[in-house]
Coordinates of C-alpha atoms in Angstrom, one line a residue:
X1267 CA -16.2 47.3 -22.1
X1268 CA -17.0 43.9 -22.0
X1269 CA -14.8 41.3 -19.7
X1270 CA -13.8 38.9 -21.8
X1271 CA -12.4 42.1 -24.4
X1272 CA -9.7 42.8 -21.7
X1273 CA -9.1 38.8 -21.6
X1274 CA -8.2 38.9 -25.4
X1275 CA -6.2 42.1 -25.2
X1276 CA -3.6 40.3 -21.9
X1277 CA -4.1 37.2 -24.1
X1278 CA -2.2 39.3 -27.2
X1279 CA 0.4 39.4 -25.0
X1280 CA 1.0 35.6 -23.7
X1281 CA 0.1 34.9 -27.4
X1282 CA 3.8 36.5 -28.3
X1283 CA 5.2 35.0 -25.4
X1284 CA 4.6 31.3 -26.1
X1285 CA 4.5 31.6 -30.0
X1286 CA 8.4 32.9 -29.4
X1287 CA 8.9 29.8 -26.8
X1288 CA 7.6 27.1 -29.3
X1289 CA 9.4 28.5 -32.8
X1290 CA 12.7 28.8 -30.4
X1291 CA 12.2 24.8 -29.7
X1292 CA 11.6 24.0 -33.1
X1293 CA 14.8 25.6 -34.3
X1294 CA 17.2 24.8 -32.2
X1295 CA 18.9 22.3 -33.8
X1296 CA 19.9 24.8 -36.6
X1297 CA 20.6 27.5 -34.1
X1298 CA 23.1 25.6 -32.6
X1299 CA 24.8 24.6 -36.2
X1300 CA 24.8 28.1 -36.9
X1301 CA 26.7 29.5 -33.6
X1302 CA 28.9 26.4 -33.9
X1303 CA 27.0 25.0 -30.5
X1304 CA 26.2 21.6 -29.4
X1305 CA 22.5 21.3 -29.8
X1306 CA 21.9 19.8 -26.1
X1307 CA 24.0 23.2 -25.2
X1308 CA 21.3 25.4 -26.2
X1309 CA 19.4 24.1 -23.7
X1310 CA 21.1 27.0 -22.0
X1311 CA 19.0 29.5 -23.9
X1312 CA 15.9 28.1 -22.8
X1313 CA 17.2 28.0 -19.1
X1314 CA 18.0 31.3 -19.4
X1315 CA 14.6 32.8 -20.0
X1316 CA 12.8 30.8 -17.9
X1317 CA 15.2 31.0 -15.0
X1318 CA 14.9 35.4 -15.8
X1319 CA 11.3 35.1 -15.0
X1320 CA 11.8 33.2 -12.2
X1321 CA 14.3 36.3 -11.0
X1322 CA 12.0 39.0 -11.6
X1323 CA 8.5 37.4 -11.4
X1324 CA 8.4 38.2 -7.6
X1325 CA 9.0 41.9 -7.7
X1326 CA 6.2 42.1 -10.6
X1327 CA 2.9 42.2 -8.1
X1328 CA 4.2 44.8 -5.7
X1329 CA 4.9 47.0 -9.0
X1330 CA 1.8 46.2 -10.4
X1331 CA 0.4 47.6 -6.6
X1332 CA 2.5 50.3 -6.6
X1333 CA 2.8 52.2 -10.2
X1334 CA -0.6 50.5 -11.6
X1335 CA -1.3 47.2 -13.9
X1336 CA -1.4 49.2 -16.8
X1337 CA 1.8 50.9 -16.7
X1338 CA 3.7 47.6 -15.9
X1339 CA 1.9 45.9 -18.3
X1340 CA 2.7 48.0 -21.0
X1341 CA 6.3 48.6 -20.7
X1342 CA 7.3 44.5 -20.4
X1343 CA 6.1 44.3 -23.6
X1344 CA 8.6 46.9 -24.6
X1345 CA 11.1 45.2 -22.8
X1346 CA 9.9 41.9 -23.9
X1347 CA 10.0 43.2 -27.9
X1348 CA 13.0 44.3 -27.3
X1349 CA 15.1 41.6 -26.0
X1350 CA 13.2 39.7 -29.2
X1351 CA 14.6 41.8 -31.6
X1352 CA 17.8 41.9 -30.1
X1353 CA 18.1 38.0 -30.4
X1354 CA 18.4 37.8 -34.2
X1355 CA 21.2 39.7 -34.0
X1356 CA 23.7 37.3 -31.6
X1357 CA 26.3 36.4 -32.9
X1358 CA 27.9 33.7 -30.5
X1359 CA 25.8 31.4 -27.5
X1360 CA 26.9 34.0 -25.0
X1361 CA 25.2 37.0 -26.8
X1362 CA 21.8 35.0 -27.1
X1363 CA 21.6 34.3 -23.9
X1364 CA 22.3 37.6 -22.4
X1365 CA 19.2 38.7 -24.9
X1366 CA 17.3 36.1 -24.0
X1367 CA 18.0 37.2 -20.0
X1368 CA 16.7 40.6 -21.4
X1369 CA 13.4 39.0 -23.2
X1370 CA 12.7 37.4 -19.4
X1371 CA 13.3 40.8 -17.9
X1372 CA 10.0 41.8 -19.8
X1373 CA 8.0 38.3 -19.6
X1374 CA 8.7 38.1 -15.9
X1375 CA 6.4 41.3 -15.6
X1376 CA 4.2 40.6 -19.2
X1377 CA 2.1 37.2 -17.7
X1378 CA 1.4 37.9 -14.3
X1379 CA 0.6 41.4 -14.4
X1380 CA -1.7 40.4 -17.6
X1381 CA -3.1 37.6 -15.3
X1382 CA -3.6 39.7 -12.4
X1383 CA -5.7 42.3 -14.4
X1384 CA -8.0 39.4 -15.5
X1385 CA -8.0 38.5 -11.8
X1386 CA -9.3 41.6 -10.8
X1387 CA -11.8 41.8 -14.0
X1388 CA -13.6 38.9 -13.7
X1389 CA -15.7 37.8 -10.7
X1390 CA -14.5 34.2 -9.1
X1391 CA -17.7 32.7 -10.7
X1392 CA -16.6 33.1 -14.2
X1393 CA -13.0 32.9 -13.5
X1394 CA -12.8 29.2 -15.2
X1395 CA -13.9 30.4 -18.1
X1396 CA -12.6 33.8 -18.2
X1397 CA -8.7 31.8 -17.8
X1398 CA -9.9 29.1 -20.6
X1399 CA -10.5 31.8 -23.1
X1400 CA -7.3 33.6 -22.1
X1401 CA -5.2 30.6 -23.5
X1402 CA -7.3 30.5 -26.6
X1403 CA -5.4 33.1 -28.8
X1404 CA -2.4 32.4 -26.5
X1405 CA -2.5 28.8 -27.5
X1406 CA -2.3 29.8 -30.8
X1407 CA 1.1 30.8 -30.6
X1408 CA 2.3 27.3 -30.0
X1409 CA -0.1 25.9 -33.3
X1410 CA 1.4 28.4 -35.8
X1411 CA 5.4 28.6 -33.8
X1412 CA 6.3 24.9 -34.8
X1413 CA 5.8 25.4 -38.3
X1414 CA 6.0 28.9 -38.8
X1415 CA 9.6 28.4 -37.2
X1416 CA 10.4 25.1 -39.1
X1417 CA 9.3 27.2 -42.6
X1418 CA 11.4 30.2 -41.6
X1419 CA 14.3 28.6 -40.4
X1420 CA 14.5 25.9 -43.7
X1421 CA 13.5 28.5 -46.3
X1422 CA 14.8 31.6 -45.1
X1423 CA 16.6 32.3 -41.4
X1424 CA 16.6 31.2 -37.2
X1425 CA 17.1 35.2 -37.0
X1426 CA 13.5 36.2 -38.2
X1427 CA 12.0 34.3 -35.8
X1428 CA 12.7 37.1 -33.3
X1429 CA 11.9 39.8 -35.6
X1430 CA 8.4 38.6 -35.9
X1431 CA 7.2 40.0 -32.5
X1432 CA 8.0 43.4 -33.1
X1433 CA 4.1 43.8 -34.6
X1434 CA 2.9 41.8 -32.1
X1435 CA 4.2 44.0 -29.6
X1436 CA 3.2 47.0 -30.9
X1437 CA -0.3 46.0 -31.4
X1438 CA -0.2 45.0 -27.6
X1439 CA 1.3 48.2 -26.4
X1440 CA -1.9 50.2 -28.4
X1441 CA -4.5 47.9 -26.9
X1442 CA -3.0 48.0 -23.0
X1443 CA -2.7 51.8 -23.6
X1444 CA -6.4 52.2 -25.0
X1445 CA -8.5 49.7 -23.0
X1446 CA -6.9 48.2 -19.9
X1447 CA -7.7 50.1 -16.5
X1448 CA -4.9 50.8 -14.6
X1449 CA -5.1 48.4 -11.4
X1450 CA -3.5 49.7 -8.9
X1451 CA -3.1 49.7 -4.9
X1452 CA -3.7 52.4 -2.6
X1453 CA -1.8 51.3 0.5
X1454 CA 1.2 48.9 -0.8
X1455 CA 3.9 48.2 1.7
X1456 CA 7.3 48.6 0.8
X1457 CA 9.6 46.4 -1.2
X1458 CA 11.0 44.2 0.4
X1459 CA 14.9 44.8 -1.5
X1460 CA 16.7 41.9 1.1
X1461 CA 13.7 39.1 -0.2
X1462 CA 14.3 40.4 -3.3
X1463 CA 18.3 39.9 -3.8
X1464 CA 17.7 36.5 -1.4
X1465 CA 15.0 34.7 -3.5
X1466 CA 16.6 35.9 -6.9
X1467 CA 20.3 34.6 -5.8
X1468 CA 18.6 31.3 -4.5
X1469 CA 16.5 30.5 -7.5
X1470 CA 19.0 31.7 -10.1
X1471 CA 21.6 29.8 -8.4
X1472 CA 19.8 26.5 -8.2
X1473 CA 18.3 26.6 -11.5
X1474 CA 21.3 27.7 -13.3
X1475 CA 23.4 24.8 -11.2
X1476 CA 20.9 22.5 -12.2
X1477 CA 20.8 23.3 -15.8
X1478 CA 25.0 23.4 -16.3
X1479 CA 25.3 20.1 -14.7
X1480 CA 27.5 17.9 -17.5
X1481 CA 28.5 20.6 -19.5
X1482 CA 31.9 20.6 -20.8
X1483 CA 31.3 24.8 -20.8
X1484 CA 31.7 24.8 -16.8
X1485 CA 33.8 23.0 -14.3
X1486 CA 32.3 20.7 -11.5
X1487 CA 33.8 23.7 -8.8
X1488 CA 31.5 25.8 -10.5
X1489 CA 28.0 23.9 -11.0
X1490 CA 28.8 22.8 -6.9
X1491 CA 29.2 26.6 -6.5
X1492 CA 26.0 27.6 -7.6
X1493 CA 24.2 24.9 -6.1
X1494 CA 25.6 25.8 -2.7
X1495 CA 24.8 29.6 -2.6
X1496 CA 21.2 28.9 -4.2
X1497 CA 20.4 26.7 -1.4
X1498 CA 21.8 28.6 1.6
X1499 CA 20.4 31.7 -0.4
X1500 CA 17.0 30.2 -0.5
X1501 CA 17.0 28.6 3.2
X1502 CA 17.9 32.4 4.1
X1503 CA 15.3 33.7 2.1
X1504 CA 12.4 31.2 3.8
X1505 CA 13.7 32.4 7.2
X1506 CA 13.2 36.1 6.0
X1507 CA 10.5 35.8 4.8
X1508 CA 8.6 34.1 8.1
X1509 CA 9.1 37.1 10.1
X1510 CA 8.4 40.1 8.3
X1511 CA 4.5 41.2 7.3
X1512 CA 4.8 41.9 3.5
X1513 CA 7.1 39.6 1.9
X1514 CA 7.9 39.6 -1.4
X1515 CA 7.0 35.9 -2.1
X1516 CA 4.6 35.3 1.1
X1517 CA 5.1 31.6 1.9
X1518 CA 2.0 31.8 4.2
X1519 CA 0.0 31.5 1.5
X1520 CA 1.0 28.0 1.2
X1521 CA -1.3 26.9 4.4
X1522 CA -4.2 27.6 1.7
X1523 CA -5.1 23.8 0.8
X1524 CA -6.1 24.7 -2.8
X1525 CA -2.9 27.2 -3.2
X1526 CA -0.5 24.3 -2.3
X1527 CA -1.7 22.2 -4.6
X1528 CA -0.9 25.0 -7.3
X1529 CA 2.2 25.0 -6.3
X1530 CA 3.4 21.4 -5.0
X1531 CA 1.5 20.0 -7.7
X1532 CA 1.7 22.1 -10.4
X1533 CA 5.5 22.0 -10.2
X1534 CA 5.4 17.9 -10.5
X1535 CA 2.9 17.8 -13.3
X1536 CA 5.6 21.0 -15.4
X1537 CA 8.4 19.0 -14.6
X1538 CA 7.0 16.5 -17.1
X1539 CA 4.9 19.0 -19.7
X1540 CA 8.0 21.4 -19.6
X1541 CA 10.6 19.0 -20.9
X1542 CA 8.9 17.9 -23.7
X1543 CA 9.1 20.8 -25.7
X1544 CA 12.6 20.9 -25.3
X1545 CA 13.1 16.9 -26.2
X1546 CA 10.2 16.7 -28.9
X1547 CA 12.1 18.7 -31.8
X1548 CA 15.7 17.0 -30.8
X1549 CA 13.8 14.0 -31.2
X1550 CA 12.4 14.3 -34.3
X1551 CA 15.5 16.3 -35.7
X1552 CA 18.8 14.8 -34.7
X1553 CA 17.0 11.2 -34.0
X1554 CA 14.9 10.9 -37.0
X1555 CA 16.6 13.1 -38.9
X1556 CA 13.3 15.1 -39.8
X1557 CA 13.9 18.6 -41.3
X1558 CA 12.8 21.5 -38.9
X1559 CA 9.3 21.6 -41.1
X1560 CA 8.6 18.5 -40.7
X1561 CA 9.0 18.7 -37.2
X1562 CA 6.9 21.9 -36.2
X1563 CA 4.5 20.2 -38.5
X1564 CA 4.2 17.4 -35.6
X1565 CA 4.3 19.3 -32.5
X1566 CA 2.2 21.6 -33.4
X1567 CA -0.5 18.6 -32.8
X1568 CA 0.0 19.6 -29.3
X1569 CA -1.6 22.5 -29.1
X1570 CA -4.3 22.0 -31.4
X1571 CA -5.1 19.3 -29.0
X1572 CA -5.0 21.8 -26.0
X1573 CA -7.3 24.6 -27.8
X1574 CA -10.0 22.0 -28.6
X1575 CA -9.8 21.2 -25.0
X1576 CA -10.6 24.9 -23.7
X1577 CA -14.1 25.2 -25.3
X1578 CA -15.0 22.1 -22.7
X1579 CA -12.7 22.8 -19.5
X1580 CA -15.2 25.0 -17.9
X1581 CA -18.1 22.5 -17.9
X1582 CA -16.0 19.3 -17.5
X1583 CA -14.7 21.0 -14.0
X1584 CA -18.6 21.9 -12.9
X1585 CA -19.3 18.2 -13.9
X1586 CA -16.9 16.1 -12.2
X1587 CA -14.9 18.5 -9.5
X1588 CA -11.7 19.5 -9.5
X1589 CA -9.9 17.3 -7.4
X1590 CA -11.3 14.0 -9.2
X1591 CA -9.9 15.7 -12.3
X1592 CA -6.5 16.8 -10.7
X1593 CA -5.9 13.5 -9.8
X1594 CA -6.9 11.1 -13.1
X1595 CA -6.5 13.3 -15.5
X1596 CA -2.9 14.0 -14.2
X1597 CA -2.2 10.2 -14.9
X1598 CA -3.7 10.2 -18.3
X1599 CA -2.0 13.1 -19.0
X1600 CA 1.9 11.6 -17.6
X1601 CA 0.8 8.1 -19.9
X1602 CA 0.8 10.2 -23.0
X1603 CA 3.8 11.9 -22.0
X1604 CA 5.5 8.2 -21.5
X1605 CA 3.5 7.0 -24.8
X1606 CA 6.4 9.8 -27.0
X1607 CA 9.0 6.8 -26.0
X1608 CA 8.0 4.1 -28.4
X1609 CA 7.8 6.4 -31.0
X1610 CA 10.6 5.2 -33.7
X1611 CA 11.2 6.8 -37.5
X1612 CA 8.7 4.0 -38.8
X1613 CA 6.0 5.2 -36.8
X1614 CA 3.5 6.5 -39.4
X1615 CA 2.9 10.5 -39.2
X1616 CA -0.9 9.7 -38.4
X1617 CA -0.4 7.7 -35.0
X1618 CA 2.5 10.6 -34.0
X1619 CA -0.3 13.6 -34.6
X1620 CA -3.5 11.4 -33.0
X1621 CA -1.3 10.8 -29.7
X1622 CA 0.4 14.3 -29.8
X1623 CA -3.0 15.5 -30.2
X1624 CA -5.1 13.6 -27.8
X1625 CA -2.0 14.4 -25.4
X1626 CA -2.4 18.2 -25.7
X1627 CA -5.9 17.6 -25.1
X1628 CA -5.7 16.1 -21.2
X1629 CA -2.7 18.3 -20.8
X1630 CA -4.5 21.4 -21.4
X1631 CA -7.3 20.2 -19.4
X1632 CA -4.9 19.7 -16.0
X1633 CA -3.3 23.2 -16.7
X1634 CA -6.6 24.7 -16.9
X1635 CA -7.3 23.0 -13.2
X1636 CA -4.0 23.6 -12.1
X1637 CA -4.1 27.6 -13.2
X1638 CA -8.0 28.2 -11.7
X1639 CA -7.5 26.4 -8.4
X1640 CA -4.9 28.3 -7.4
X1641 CA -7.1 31.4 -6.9
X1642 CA -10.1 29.4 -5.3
X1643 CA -9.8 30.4 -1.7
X1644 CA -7.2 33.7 -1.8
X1645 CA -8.8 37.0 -0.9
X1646 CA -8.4 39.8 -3.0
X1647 CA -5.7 41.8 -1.0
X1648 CA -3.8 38.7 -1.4
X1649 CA -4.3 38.2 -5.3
X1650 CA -0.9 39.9 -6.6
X1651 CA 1.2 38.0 -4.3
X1652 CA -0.2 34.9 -5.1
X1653 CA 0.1 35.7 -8.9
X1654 CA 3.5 36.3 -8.4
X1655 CA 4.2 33.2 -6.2
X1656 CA 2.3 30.5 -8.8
X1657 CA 4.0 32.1 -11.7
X1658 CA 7.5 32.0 -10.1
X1659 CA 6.7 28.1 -9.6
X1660 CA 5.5 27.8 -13.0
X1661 CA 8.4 28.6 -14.3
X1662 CA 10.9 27.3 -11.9
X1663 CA 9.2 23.8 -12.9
X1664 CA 9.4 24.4 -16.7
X1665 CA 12.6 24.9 -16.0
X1666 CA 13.5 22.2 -14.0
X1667 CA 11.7 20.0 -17.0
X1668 CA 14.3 21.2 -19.6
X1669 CA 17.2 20.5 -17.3
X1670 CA 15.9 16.9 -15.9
X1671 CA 15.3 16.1 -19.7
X1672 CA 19.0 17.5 -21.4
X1673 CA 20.5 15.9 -17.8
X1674 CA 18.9 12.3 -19.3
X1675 CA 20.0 13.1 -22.4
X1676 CA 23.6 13.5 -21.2
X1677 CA 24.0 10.3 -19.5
X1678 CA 22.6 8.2 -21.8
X1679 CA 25.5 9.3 -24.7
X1680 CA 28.1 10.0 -22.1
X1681 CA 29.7 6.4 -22.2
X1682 CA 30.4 6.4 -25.9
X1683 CA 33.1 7.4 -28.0
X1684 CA 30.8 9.6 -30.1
X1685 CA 28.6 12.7 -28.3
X1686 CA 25.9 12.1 -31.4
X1687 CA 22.4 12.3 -29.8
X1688 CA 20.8 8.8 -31.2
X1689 CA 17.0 8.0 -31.3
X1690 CA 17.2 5.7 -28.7
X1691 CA 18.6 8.4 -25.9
X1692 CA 15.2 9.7 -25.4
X1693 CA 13.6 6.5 -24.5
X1694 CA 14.9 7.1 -20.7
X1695 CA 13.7 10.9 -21.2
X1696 CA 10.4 10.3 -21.9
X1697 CA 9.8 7.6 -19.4
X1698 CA 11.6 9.9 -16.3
X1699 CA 9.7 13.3 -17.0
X1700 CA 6.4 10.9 -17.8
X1701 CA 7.0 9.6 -14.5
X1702 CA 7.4 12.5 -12.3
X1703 CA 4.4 14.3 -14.2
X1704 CA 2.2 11.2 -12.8
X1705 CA 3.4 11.8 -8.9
X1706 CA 1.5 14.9 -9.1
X1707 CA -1.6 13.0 -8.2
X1708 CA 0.2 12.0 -5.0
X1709 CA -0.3 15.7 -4.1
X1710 CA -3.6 16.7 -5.6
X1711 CA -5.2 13.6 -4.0
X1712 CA -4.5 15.2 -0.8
X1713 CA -7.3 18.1 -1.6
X1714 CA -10.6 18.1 0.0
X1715 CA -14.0 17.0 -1.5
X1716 CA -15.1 20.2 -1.7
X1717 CA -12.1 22.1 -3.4
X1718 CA -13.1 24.5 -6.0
X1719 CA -16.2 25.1 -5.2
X1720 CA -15.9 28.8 -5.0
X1721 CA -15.0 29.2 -8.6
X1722 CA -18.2 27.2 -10.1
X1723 CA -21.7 28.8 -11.1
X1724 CA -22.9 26.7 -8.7
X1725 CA -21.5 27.9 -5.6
X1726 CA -22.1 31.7 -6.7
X1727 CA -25.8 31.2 -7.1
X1728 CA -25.5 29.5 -3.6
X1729 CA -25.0 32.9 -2.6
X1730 CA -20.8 33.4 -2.2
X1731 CA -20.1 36.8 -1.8
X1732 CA -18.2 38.2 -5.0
X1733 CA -15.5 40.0 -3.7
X1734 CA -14.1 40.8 -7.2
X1735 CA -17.1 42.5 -8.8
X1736 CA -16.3 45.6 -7.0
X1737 CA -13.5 46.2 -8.6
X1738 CA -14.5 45.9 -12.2
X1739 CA -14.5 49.2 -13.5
X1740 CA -17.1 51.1 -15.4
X1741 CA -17.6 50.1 -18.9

């Protein structure tokens, strides 16, 4: 069976994933006037998701290792279906986000696992392009979500924006089930339960604290509670993990140059990218008083940009290098980000789409550098626990994005009388997240000359063994 066949079928998968992340943006304005919830409140929902995968994303490589990459693989997007369908039936903020807890239960294990069987598919030679095709169909979620969701939620209901999945899912259970090998390990040490409770308490604590600050739902005892536990939790956790031999999130790893930078940053350069969807529809909805439509019919810009992109990532990267890239195109990237504050309700539709567009564009290409590099110098025993590691960052910063951005959002209308969310709040948003995407370069620019080079044609013909091709198994 061919490679890239397996790279659509896992890309099925984080097709239903971000299609269900970018519709959930889109509508949450009406979401919230449905539940009877502030709209900046519903940033909770989004927290909550992302800060489940960041609980259970560590324990999905040794699973994958130990019951196979098939048979994980296919059951989170049970789960994952599951928890969707379950969402259009909340009936109050606390229901949806206990769902949407359940919906990260099953993404936590859907993407990485999915990622780590392309991993162990695809040599390291034809891993840039064998990643850039696997965010094709994915990126396709968020092109149809924003105004698939805007449609359903004006014309019909927020609820059947869940319900949608359920094919999705099914067709992605048949295909993992028919064509996927199932990966698997044959020594796999055992799970290490005390990293596991440590690392989930710390990063659920933290991110949760973060996310809460300023809300009215939880008093200041209780957002310095969380805080306090997630740290000591997490300063715990690194000493743990520095003196056993298999931890579950193996912070070694993090003396690879090229893994570091995938992590240190990747999490800047989120921080930025992962607010915006978040801010964008609150922007256009409660500040310029856009209809959801209209709005998904804007953002969606984004990622039409970011598929055009993926047809050239591969050859830019050969071309230029990846830290040259890592480093400019982060800044170009950050400027656009920045570029969303000057936007005003006078600003004609046309110059919103060309700089969302052209914005998507260099933001895919970075994520596309960011997501290869990471897996340029890792061996292949090491390959689900650095899977599991970069995706636990990913979404720690995505998360951190959406509470830096609402946190903004809540000073600016915290000294007047009225809590309305005006236009002009977003201006400081746009210019904060913006900034902190930009000191990414600070870290990329630390990478040597060289860094990369495993992953381009180049170096394989060189003669770089190709320690993945061995694994690949029989068509």
């Amino acid at each position: 069976m061919p490679r890239y066949f397996i790279t659509l079928i896992v890309a099925v998968a984080l097709f239903m994933e971000t299609m269900d992340s970018t519709i959930i943006a889109t509508s949450l304005p009406a979401i919230a006037a449905d539940l009877g919830e502030d709209p900046i409140a519903l940033k909770l929902a989004l927290t909550s998701y992302l800060l489940s995968l960041a609980v259970f994303i560590p324990v999905s490589g040794w699973m994958a290792d130990r019951f196979g990459a098939r048979t994980i693989f296919r059951a989170a997007i049970v789960v994952f279906t599951v928890g969707s369908a379950a969402c259009g039936f909340a009936t109050s903020l606390l229901d949806f986000i206990l769902f949407r807890i359940l919906q990260g239960m099953g993404g936590a294990m859907m993407v990485p696992v999915g990622r780590l069987v392309i991993l162990r598919s695809v040599p390291k030679s034809e891993l840039i392009s064998a990643l850039a095709w696997l965010t094709v169909p994915a990126l396709m979620g968020p092109v149809i979500g924003p105004p698939l969701g805007g449609f359903i939620t004006t014309v019909f209901s927020w609820r059947w924006i869940f319900w949608i999945n359920i094919p999705v899912g099914l067709l992605g259970v048949y295909l993992a089930t028919r064509f996927i090998e199932n990966f698997r390990e044959e020594a796999v040490p055992p799970l290490d339960v005390k990293g596991f409770f440590l690392s989930g308490i710390g990063l659920a604590g933290l991110a949760f604290g973060f996310t809460i600050i300023g809300q009215p739902l939880f008093p200041p005892w209780v957002v310095l509670a969380l805080l306090t536990v997630g740290a000591v939790s997490c300063v715990l956790y690194v000493r743990h993990a520095l003196n056993i031999p298999a931890p579950l999130l193996d912070l070694r790893l993090l003396k690879i140059p090229t893994f570091f930078a995938n992590i240190a940053g990747g999490f800047l350069f989120r921080i930025g990218v992962g607010a915006t969807p978040f801010l964008l529809p609150l922007y256009f909805q409660l500040g310029f008083g856009m209809t959801p439509l209209q709005s998904g019919l804007l953002t969606f810009a984004i990622a039409v940009g970011a598929v055009a992109m993926k047809t050239t990532a591969a050859p830019i990267l050969r071309r230029f290098g990846y830290r040259p890239i890592l480093v400019w195109n982060a800044l170009v990237a950050a400027f656009f980000i920045m570029a969303y504050a000057l936007f005003t309700a006078a600003t004609p539709h046309a110059v919103i789409l060309a700089t969302l567009l052209v914005g998507g564009f260099f933001r895919s290409l970075e994520f596309t550098a960011i997501n290869t590099i990471a897996y340029a110098d890792i061996d292949e025993h090491e390959m689900s626990k650095a899977t599991s590691f970069a995706s636990v960052s990913q979404q720690l910063s995505m998360s951190a994005g959406v509470a830096v951005g609402a946190l903004v959002l809540e000073f600016q209308r915290a000294g007047r009388d009225s809590h309305e969310v005006l236009a002009s709040d977003f201006t400081l948003a746009f210019l904060i997240v913006g900034a902190i995407c930009a000191s990414s370069a600070l870290v990329f620019m630390r990478l040597p000359k060289d860094a990369g080079a495993s992953l381009s044609r180049k170096a394989h013909q060189l003669g770089e063994p190709d320690k993945q091709a061995e694994l690949v198994p029989e068509d």
